[in-house]
Amino acid sequence: MIVRCRQVLSPATGKVAPGHPGIRVGADYPVLEITTSADQVLLRIPERLDTSTDRDSPGLWDAVMFTVISERMPSCWVATLDGGVLTVAPPEWQRPGFWEDYFDAEPAAVAEYDRRRAEIITQA
């Protein structure tokens, strides 16, 4: 699934912001994960905020910021429902603590992220 950013909303206020270092209006992004609750849909987008590293900083962004360009769904996505939150993503990323491990640069989590990210982008 590919989306195009049409506006940037501040994660803190939810209001339209002039920009963000990791997201640009008009740019296309692969969707790595979709998380929905009763009042919000979030898309995980691979941002590259630190040019000194090769690692993404995959952030969650409000879906209203984007227009869908390609509806192709990656074959590795599975859906889980937990506490009223529906998540569609690779199963490895849905284990408790995965994102904390990734952001803490735990090697197994980084390797799993890189593997599934490449698969998602190839199928987009």
Tab-separated table of N, CA and C in Angstrom:
chain	number	residue	atom	x	y	z
A	1	MET	N	0.853	-1.167	0.000
A	1	MET	CA	0.000	0.000	0.000
A	1	MET	C	0.904	1.237	0.000
A	2	ILE	N	0.589	2.146	-0.884
A	2	ILE	CA	1.348	3.397	-0.992
A	2	ILE	C	0.382	4.553	-0.757
A	3	VAL	N	0.826	5.528	0.028
A	3	VAL	CA	0.023	6.718	0.271
A	3	VAL	C	0.837	7.963	-0.087
A	4	ARG	N	0.124	9.026	-0.399
A	4	ARG	CA	0.750	10.329	-0.686
A	4	ARG	C	0.320	11.304	0.398
A	5	CYS	N	1.276	11.993	0.975
A	5	CYS	CA	0.990	12.975	2.010
A	5	CYS	C	0.351	14.212	1.378
A	6	ARG	N	-0.812	14.599	1.879
A	6	ARG	CA	-1.497	15.782	1.354
A	6	ARG	C	-1.495	16.935	2.340
A	7	GLN	N	-1.206	16.631	3.620
A	7	GLN	CA	-1.051	17.669	4.637
A	7	GLN	C	-0.342	17.050	5.830
A	8	VAL	N	0.270	17.870	6.640
A	8	VAL	CA	0.936	17.392	7.854
A	8	VAL	C	0.144	17.890	9.051
A	9	LEU	N	-0.219	16.949	9.925
A	9	LEU	CA	-0.890	17.303	11.170
A	9	LEU	C	0.104	17.130	12.312
A	10	SER	N	0.140	18.069	13.207
A	10	SER	CA	1.011	17.975	14.371
A	10	SER	C	0.575	16.801	15.237
A	11	PRO	N	1.497	15.873	15.572
A	11	PRO	CA	1.123	14.774	16.462
A	11	PRO	C	0.678	15.271	17.841
A	12	ALA	N	1.180	16.423	18.254
A	12	ALA	CA	0.845	16.952	19.583
A	12	ALA	C	-0.530	17.598	19.622
A	13	THR	N	-0.882	18.343	18.566
A	13	THR	CA	-2.129	19.118	18.607
A	13	THR	C	-3.207	18.596	17.667
A	14	GLY	N	-2.803	17.842	16.642
A	14	GLY	CA	-3.755	17.380	15.644
A	14	GLY	C	-4.134	18.441	14.626
A	15	LYS	N	-3.515	19.602	14.729
A	15	LYS	CA	-3.807	20.698	13.799
A	15	LYS	C	-2.806	20.702	12.650
A	16	VAL	N	-3.213	21.295	11.527
A	16	VAL	CA	-2.341	21.375	10.358
A	16	VAL	C	-1.063	22.109	10.747
A	17	ALA	N	0.070	21.505	10.375
A	17	ALA	CA	1.386	22.069	10.686
A	17	ALA	C	2.079	22.435	9.376
A	18	PRO	N	3.022	23.368	9.416
A	18	PRO	CA	3.710	23.776	8.192
A	18	PRO	C	4.617	22.681	7.626
A	19	GLY	N	4.999	21.728	8.420
A	19	GLY	CA	5.856	20.654	7.932
A	19	GLY	C	6.403	19.827	9.074
A	20	HIS	N	7.225	18.848	8.712
A	20	HIS	CA	7.855	17.953	9.674
A	20	HIS	C	9.117	17.419	9.014
A	21	PRO	N	10.191	17.206	9.775
A	21	PRO	CA	11.437	16.710	9.158
A	21	PRO	C	11.319	15.330	8.505
A	22	GLY	N	10.365	14.498	8.974
A	22	GLY	CA	10.268	13.139	8.449
A	22	GLY	C	9.193	12.922	7.407
A	23	ILE	N	8.284	13.864	7.234
A	23	ILE	CA	7.157	13.713	6.312
A	23	ILE	C	7.056	14.971	5.466
A	24	ARG	N	6.876	14.780	4.142
A	24	ARG	CA	6.749	15.943	3.243
A	24	ARG	C	5.438	15.871	2.471
A	25	VAL	N	4.767	16.979	2.372
A	25	VAL	CA	3.558	17.071	1.559
A	25	VAL	C	3.943	16.781	0.110
A	26	GLY	N	3.147	15.934	-0.547
A	26	GLY	CA	3.388	15.572	-1.939
A	26	GLY	C	4.232	14.329	-2.124
A	27	ALA	N	4.880	13.853	-1.062
A	27	ALA	CA	5.736	12.656	-1.159
A	27	ALA	C	4.902	11.395	-0.973
A	28	ASP	N	5.358	10.310	-1.633
A	28	ASP	CA	4.704	9.012	-1.513
A	28	ASP	C	5.452	8.156	-0.494
A	29	TYR	N	4.690	7.369	0.278
A	29	TYR	CA	5.271	6.536	1.334
A	29	TYR	C	4.629	5.154	1.333
A	30	PRO	N	5.435	4.106	1.558
A	30	PRO	CA	4.843	2.784	1.769
A	30	PRO	C	4.240	2.735	3.171
A	31	VAL	N	3.109	2.076	3.303
A	31	VAL	CA	2.491	1.890	4.613
A	31	VAL	C	3.019	0.586	5.182
A	32	LEU	N	3.624	0.659	6.355
A	32	LEU	CA	4.201	-0.513	7.000
A	32	LEU	C	3.211	-1.213	7.917
A	33	GLU	N	2.243	-0.444	8.438
A	33	GLU	CA	1.309	-0.966	9.423
A	33	GLU	C	0.102	-0.035	9.485
A	34	ILE	N	-1.059	-0.603	9.780
A	34	ILE	CA	-2.271	0.183	9.997
A	34	ILE	C	-2.794	-0.175	11.382
A	35	THR	N	-3.094	0.847	12.177
A	35	THR	CA	-3.662	0.648	13.507
A	35	THR	C	-4.934	1.482	13.594
A	36	THR	N	-6.027	0.836	13.984
A	36	THR	CA	-7.300	1.547	14.071
A	36	THR	C	-7.926	1.342	15.440
A	37	SER	N	-8.575	2.383	15.908
A	37	SER	CA	-9.388	2.306	17.118
A	37	SER	C	-10.720	2.975	16.794
A	38	ALA	N	-11.579	3.109	17.763
A	38	ALA	CA	-12.897	3.683	17.517
A	38	ALA	C	-12.825	5.114	17.003
A	39	ASP	N	-11.774	5.839	17.356
A	39	ASP	CA	-11.726	7.257	16.999
A	39	ASP	C	-10.541	7.674	16.137
A	40	GLN	N	-9.713	6.720	15.691
A	40	GLN	CA	-8.545	7.126	14.919
A	40	GLN	C	-8.002	5.971	14.084
A	41	VAL	N	-7.449	6.328	12.915
A	41	VAL	CA	-6.717	5.385	12.072
A	41	VAL	C	-5.308	5.948	11.927
A	42	LEU	N	-4.322	5.123	12.270
A	42	LEU	CA	-2.924	5.539	12.180
A	42	LEU	C	-2.189	4.667	11.177
A	43	LEU	N	-1.308	5.288	10.419
A	43	LEU	CA	-0.458	4.577	9.458
A	43	LEU	C	0.983	4.679	9.925
A	44	ARG	N	1.688	3.547	9.920
A	44	ARG	CA	3.115	3.571	10.247
A	44	ARG	C	3.882	3.779	8.947
A	45	ILE	N	4.644	4.867	8.917
A	45	ILE	CA	5.386	5.295	7.732
A	45	ILE	C	6.879	5.275	8.056
A	46	PRO	N	7.728	4.778	7.146
A	46	PRO	CA	9.168	4.760	7.432
A	46	PRO	C	9.811	6.129	7.215
A	47	GLU	N	10.052	6.828	8.289
A	47	GLU	CA	10.727	8.128	8.215
A	47	GLU	C	12.227	7.896	8.397
A	48	ARG	N	13.018	8.687	7.730
A	48	ARG	CA	14.463	8.621	7.951
A	48	ARG	C	14.879	9.995	8.467
A	49	LEU	N	14.875	10.126	9.796
A	49	LEU	CA	15.141	11.418	10.418
A	49	LEU	C	16.628	11.678	10.624
A	50	ASP	N	17.410	10.624	10.827
A	50	ASP	CA	18.826	10.778	11.129
A	50	ASP	C	19.644	10.302	9.940
A	51	THR	N	20.220	11.233	9.204
A	51	THR	CA	20.978	10.863	8.012
A	51	THR	C	22.314	10.203	8.346
A	52	SER	N	22.724	10.216	9.605
A	52	SER	CA	23.991	9.575	9.977
A	52	SER	C	23.831	8.078	10.199
A	53	THR	N	22.578	7.571	10.183
A	53	THR	CA	22.350	6.136	10.359
A	53	THR	C	21.576	5.607	9.158
A	54	ASP	N	21.555	4.301	9.038
A	54	ASP	CA	20.775	3.658	7.984
A	54	ASP	C	19.409	3.207	8.502
A	55	ARG	N	19.084	3.540	9.734
A	55	ARG	CA	17.833	3.065	10.320
A	55	ARG	C	16.717	4.082	10.158
A	56	ASP	N	15.544	3.541	9.872
A	56	ASP	CA	14.330	4.349	9.828
A	56	ASP	C	13.891	4.695	11.241
A	57	SER	N	13.052	5.684	11.311
A	57	SER	CA	12.312	5.986	12.536
A	57	SER	C	10.841	5.890	12.147
A	58	PRO	N	10.297	4.656	12.068
A	58	PRO	CA	8.933	4.493	11.562
A	58	PRO	C	7.896	5.049	12.526
A	59	GLY	N	7.288	6.157	12.131
A	59	GLY	CA	6.321	6.832	12.991
A	59	GLY	C	4.892	6.522	12.626
A	60	LEU	N	4.012	6.745	13.583
A	60	LEU	CA	2.573	6.604	13.367
A	60	LEU	C	1.989	7.969	13.045
A	61	TRP	N	1.246	8.028	11.936
A	61	TRP	CA	0.669	9.282	11.457
A	61	TRP	C	-0.815	9.089	11.195
A	62	ASP	N	-1.583	10.131	11.443
A	62	ASP	CA	-3.023	10.109	11.223
A	62	ASP	C	-3.315	9.871	9.741
A	63	ALA	N	-4.180	8.921	9.456
A	63	ALA	CA	-4.499	8.562	8.076
A	63	ALA	C	-5.123	9.703	7.285
A	64	VAL	N	-5.747	10.671	7.960
A	64	VAL	CA	-6.359	11.786	7.235
A	64	VAL	C	-5.318	12.654	6.525
A	65	MET	N	-4.056	12.469	6.854
A	65	MET	CA	-2.986	13.228	6.195
A	65	MET	C	-2.686	12.724	4.790
A	66	PHE	N	-3.204	11.552	4.433
A	66	PHE	CA	-2.770	10.855	3.229
A	66	PHE	C	-3.914	10.515	2.286
A	67	THR	N	-3.544	10.331	1.023
A	67	THR	CA	-4.417	9.789	-0.006
A	67	THR	C	-3.797	8.471	-0.460
A	68	VAL	N	-4.614	7.446	-0.618
A	68	VAL	CA	-4.103	6.144	-1.055
A	68	VAL	C	-3.789	6.195	-2.544
A	69	ILE	N	-2.567	5.819	-2.885
A	69	ILE	CA	-2.108	5.794	-4.274
A	69	ILE	C	-2.152	4.362	-4.825
A	70	SER	N	-1.790	3.394	-3.994
A	70	SER	CA	-1.826	1.981	-4.370
A	70	SER	C	-2.455	1.194	-3.232
A	71	GLU	N	-3.468	0.402	-3.558
A	71	GLU	CA	-4.192	-0.371	-2.547
A	71	GLU	C	-3.631	-1.774	-2.342
A	72	ARG	N	-2.533	-2.109	-2.990
A	72	ARG	CA	-1.974	-3.458	-2.853
A	72	ARG	C	-1.554	-3.721	-1.417
A	73	MET	N	-2.056	-4.817	-0.850
A	73	MET	CA	-1.769	-5.174	0.540
A	73	MET	C	-0.637	-6.188	0.578
A	74	PRO	N	0.352	-5.987	1.416
A	74	PRO	CA	1.451	-6.946	1.525
A	74	PRO	C	0.961	-8.308	2.029
A	75	SER	N	1.501	-9.371	1.487
A	75	SER	CA	1.075	-10.722	1.879
A	75	SER	C	1.479	-11.063	3.305
A	76	CYS	N	2.424	-10.339	3.881
A	76	CYS	CA	2.873	-10.638	5.248
A	76	CYS	C	1.995	-10.000	6.316
A	77	TRP	N	1.044	-9.161	5.932
A	77	TRP	CA	0.182	-8.520	6.924
A	77	TRP	C	-0.846	-9.504	7.466
A	78	VAL	N	-1.052	-9.460	8.773
A	78	VAL	CA	-2.135	-10.188	9.431
A	78	VAL	C	-2.856	-9.193	10.333
A	79	ALA	N	-4.109	-9.468	10.619
A	79	ALA	CA	-4.895	-8.583	11.472
A	79	ALA	C	-5.029	-9.188	12.858
A	80	THR	N	-4.880	-8.331	13.876
A	80	THR	CA	-5.136	-8.742	15.255
A	80	THR	C	-6.020	-7.695	15.913
A	81	LEU	N	-6.836	-8.155	16.832
A	81	LEU	CA	-7.714	-7.270	17.577
A	81	LEU	C	-7.389	-7.435	19.054
A	82	ASP	N	-7.003	-6.336	19.699
A	82	ASP	CA	-6.618	-6.391	21.103
A	82	ASP	C	-7.145	-5.148	21.810
A	83	GLY	N	-8.067	-5.339	22.730
A	83	GLY	CA	-8.606	-4.217	23.497
A	83	GLY	C	-9.298	-3.168	22.652
A	84	GLY	N	-9.946	-3.582	21.572
A	84	GLY	CA	-10.641	-2.643	20.705
A	84	GLY	C	-9.767	-1.968	19.675
A	85	VAL	N	-8.496	-2.348	19.609
A	85	VAL	CA	-7.567	-1.796	18.623
A	85	VAL	C	-7.257	-2.881	17.594
A	86	LEU	N	-7.527	-2.570	16.331
A	86	LEU	CA	-7.243	-3.482	15.226
A	86	LEU	C	-5.913	-3.064	14.599
A	87	THR	N	-4.999	-4.011	14.497
A	87	THR	CA	-3.695	-3.745	13.889
A	87	THR	C	-3.504	-4.690	12.716
A	88	VAL	N	-3.053	-4.123	11.593
A	88	VAL	CA	-2.733	-4.905	10.405
A	88	VAL	C	-1.260	-4.654	10.124
A	89	ALA	N	-0.449	-5.716	10.273
A	89	ALA	CA	1.002	-5.594	10.154
A	89	ALA	C	1.600	-6.999	10.135
A	90	PRO	N	2.903	-7.107	9.887
A	90	PRO	CA	3.539	-8.416	10.014
A	90	PRO	C	3.362	-8.948	11.443
A	91	PRO	N	3.159	-10.238	11.609
A	91	PRO	CA	2.914	-10.781	12.953
A	91	PRO	C	4.084	-10.537	13.914
A	92	GLU	N	5.293	-10.543	13.406
A	92	GLU	CA	6.461	-10.332	14.271
A	92	GLU	C	6.443	-8.952	14.925
A	93	TRP	N	5.891	-7.971	14.219
A	93	TRP	CA	5.851	-6.605	14.736
A	93	TRP	C	4.742	-6.419	15.763
A	94	GLN	N	3.827	-7.369	15.846
A	94	GLN	CA	2.690	-7.233	16.738
A	94	GLN	C	2.930	-7.844	18.115
A	95	ARG	N	4.080	-8.435	18.319
A	95	ARG	CA	4.366	-8.986	19.647
A	95	ARG	C	4.597	-7.840	20.632
A	96	PRO	N	4.181	-8.020	21.873
A	96	PRO	CA	4.408	-6.973	22.877
A	96	PRO	C	5.908	-6.638	22.979
A	97	GLY	N	6.212	-5.367	22.939
A	97	GLY	CA	7.592	-4.911	23.095
A	97	GLY	C	8.401	-4.819	21.821
A	98	PHE	N	7.824	-5.221	20.663
A	98	PHE	CA	8.622	-5.186	19.432
A	98	PHE	C	9.139	-3.783	19.137
A	99	TRP	N	8.248	-2.785	19.145
A	99	TRP	CA	8.674	-1.439	18.767
A	99	TRP	C	9.658	-0.857	19.775
A	100	GLU	N	9.507	-1.169	21.039
A	100	GLU	CA	10.489	-0.725	22.029
A	100	GLU	C	11.854	-1.330	21.725
A	101	ASP	N	11.872	-2.640	21.395
A	101	ASP	CA	13.129	-3.307	21.039
A	101	ASP	C	13.746	-2.680	19.795
A	102	TYR	N	12.913	-2.385	18.803
A	102	TYR	CA	13.437	-1.774	17.573
A	102	TYR	C	14.081	-0.419	17.878
A	103	PHE	N	13.367	0.431	18.594
A	103	PHE	CA	13.890	1.771	18.874
A	103	PHE	C	15.069	1.744	19.850
A	104	ASP	N	15.202	0.654	20.612
A	104	ASP	CA	16.376	0.470	21.473
A	104	ASP	C	17.523	-0.203	20.725
A	105	ALA	N	17.354	-0.401	19.410
A	105	ALA	CA	18.371	-0.995	18.525
A	105	ALA	C	18.732	-2.428	18.906
A	106	GLU	N	17.760	-3.184	19.408
A	106	GLU	CA	17.992	-4.591	19.701
A	106	GLU	C	18.184	-5.305	18.365
A	107	PRO	N	19.320	-5.997	18.166
A	107	PRO	CA	19.656	-6.538	16.842
A	107	PRO	C	18.588	-7.433	16.205
A	108	ALA	N	17.955	-8.296	16.966
A	108	ALA	CA	16.940	-9.188	16.379
A	108	ALA	C	15.736	-8.386	15.881
A	109	ALA	N	15.320	-7.372	16.632
A	109	ALA	CA	14.180	-6.545	16.218
A	109	ALA	C	14.529	-5.716	14.985
A	110	VAL	N	15.735	-5.168	14.960
A	110	VAL	CA	16.166	-4.386	13.799
A	110	VAL	C	16.213	-5.279	12.555
A	111	ALA	N	16.745	-6.479	12.695
A	111	ALA	CA	16.816	-7.409	11.561
A	111	ALA	C	15.421	-7.795	11.081
A	112	GLU	N	14.502	-8.037	12.012
A	112	GLU	CA	13.134	-8.406	11.632
A	112	GLU	C	12.430	-7.236	10.951
A	113	TYR	N	12.638	-6.040	11.463
A	113	TYR	CA	12.069	-4.854	10.825
A	113	TYR	C	12.602	-4.708	9.399
A	114	ASP	N	13.905	-4.797	9.236
A	114	ASP	CA	14.516	-4.635	7.916
A	114	ASP	C	13.995	-5.671	6.927
A	115	ARG	N	13.852	-6.912	7.386
A	115	ARG	CA	13.379	-7.995	6.509
A	115	ARG	C	11.940	-7.738	6.064
A	116	ARG	N	11.065	-7.450	7.016
A	116	ARG	CA	9.661	-7.242	6.670
A	116	ARG	C	9.447	-5.929	5.917
A	117	ARG	N	10.210	-4.893	6.251
A	117	ARG	CA	10.114	-3.619	5.532
A	117	ARG	C	10.423	-3.829	4.055
A	118	ALA	N	11.503	-4.566	3.778
A	118	ALA	CA	11.878	-4.836	2.383
A	118	ALA	C	10.773	-5.626	1.675
A	119	GLU	N	10.180	-6.579	2.352
A	119	GLU	CA	9.098	-7.366	1.774
A	119	GLU	C	7.887	-6.481	1.467
A	120	ILE	N	7.526	-5.619	2.392
A	120	ILE	CA	6.384	-4.724	2.206
A	120	ILE	C	6.628	-3.790	1.026
A	121	ILE	N	7.807	-3.198	0.956
A	121	ILE	CA	8.104	-2.265	-0.120
A	121	ILE	C	8.144	-2.963	-1.482
A	122	THR	N	8.677	-4.167	-1.530
A	122	THR	CA	8.702	-4.940	-2.769
A	122	THR	C	7.293	-5.223	-3.272
A	123	GLN	N	6.368	-5.476	-2.363
A	123	GLN	CA	5.003	-5.816	-2.753
A	123	GLN	C	4.102	-4.599	-2.943
A	124	ALA	N	4.610	-3.425	-2.603
A	124	ALA	CA	3.795	-2.215	-2.724
A	124	ALA	C	3.592	-1.890	-4.192
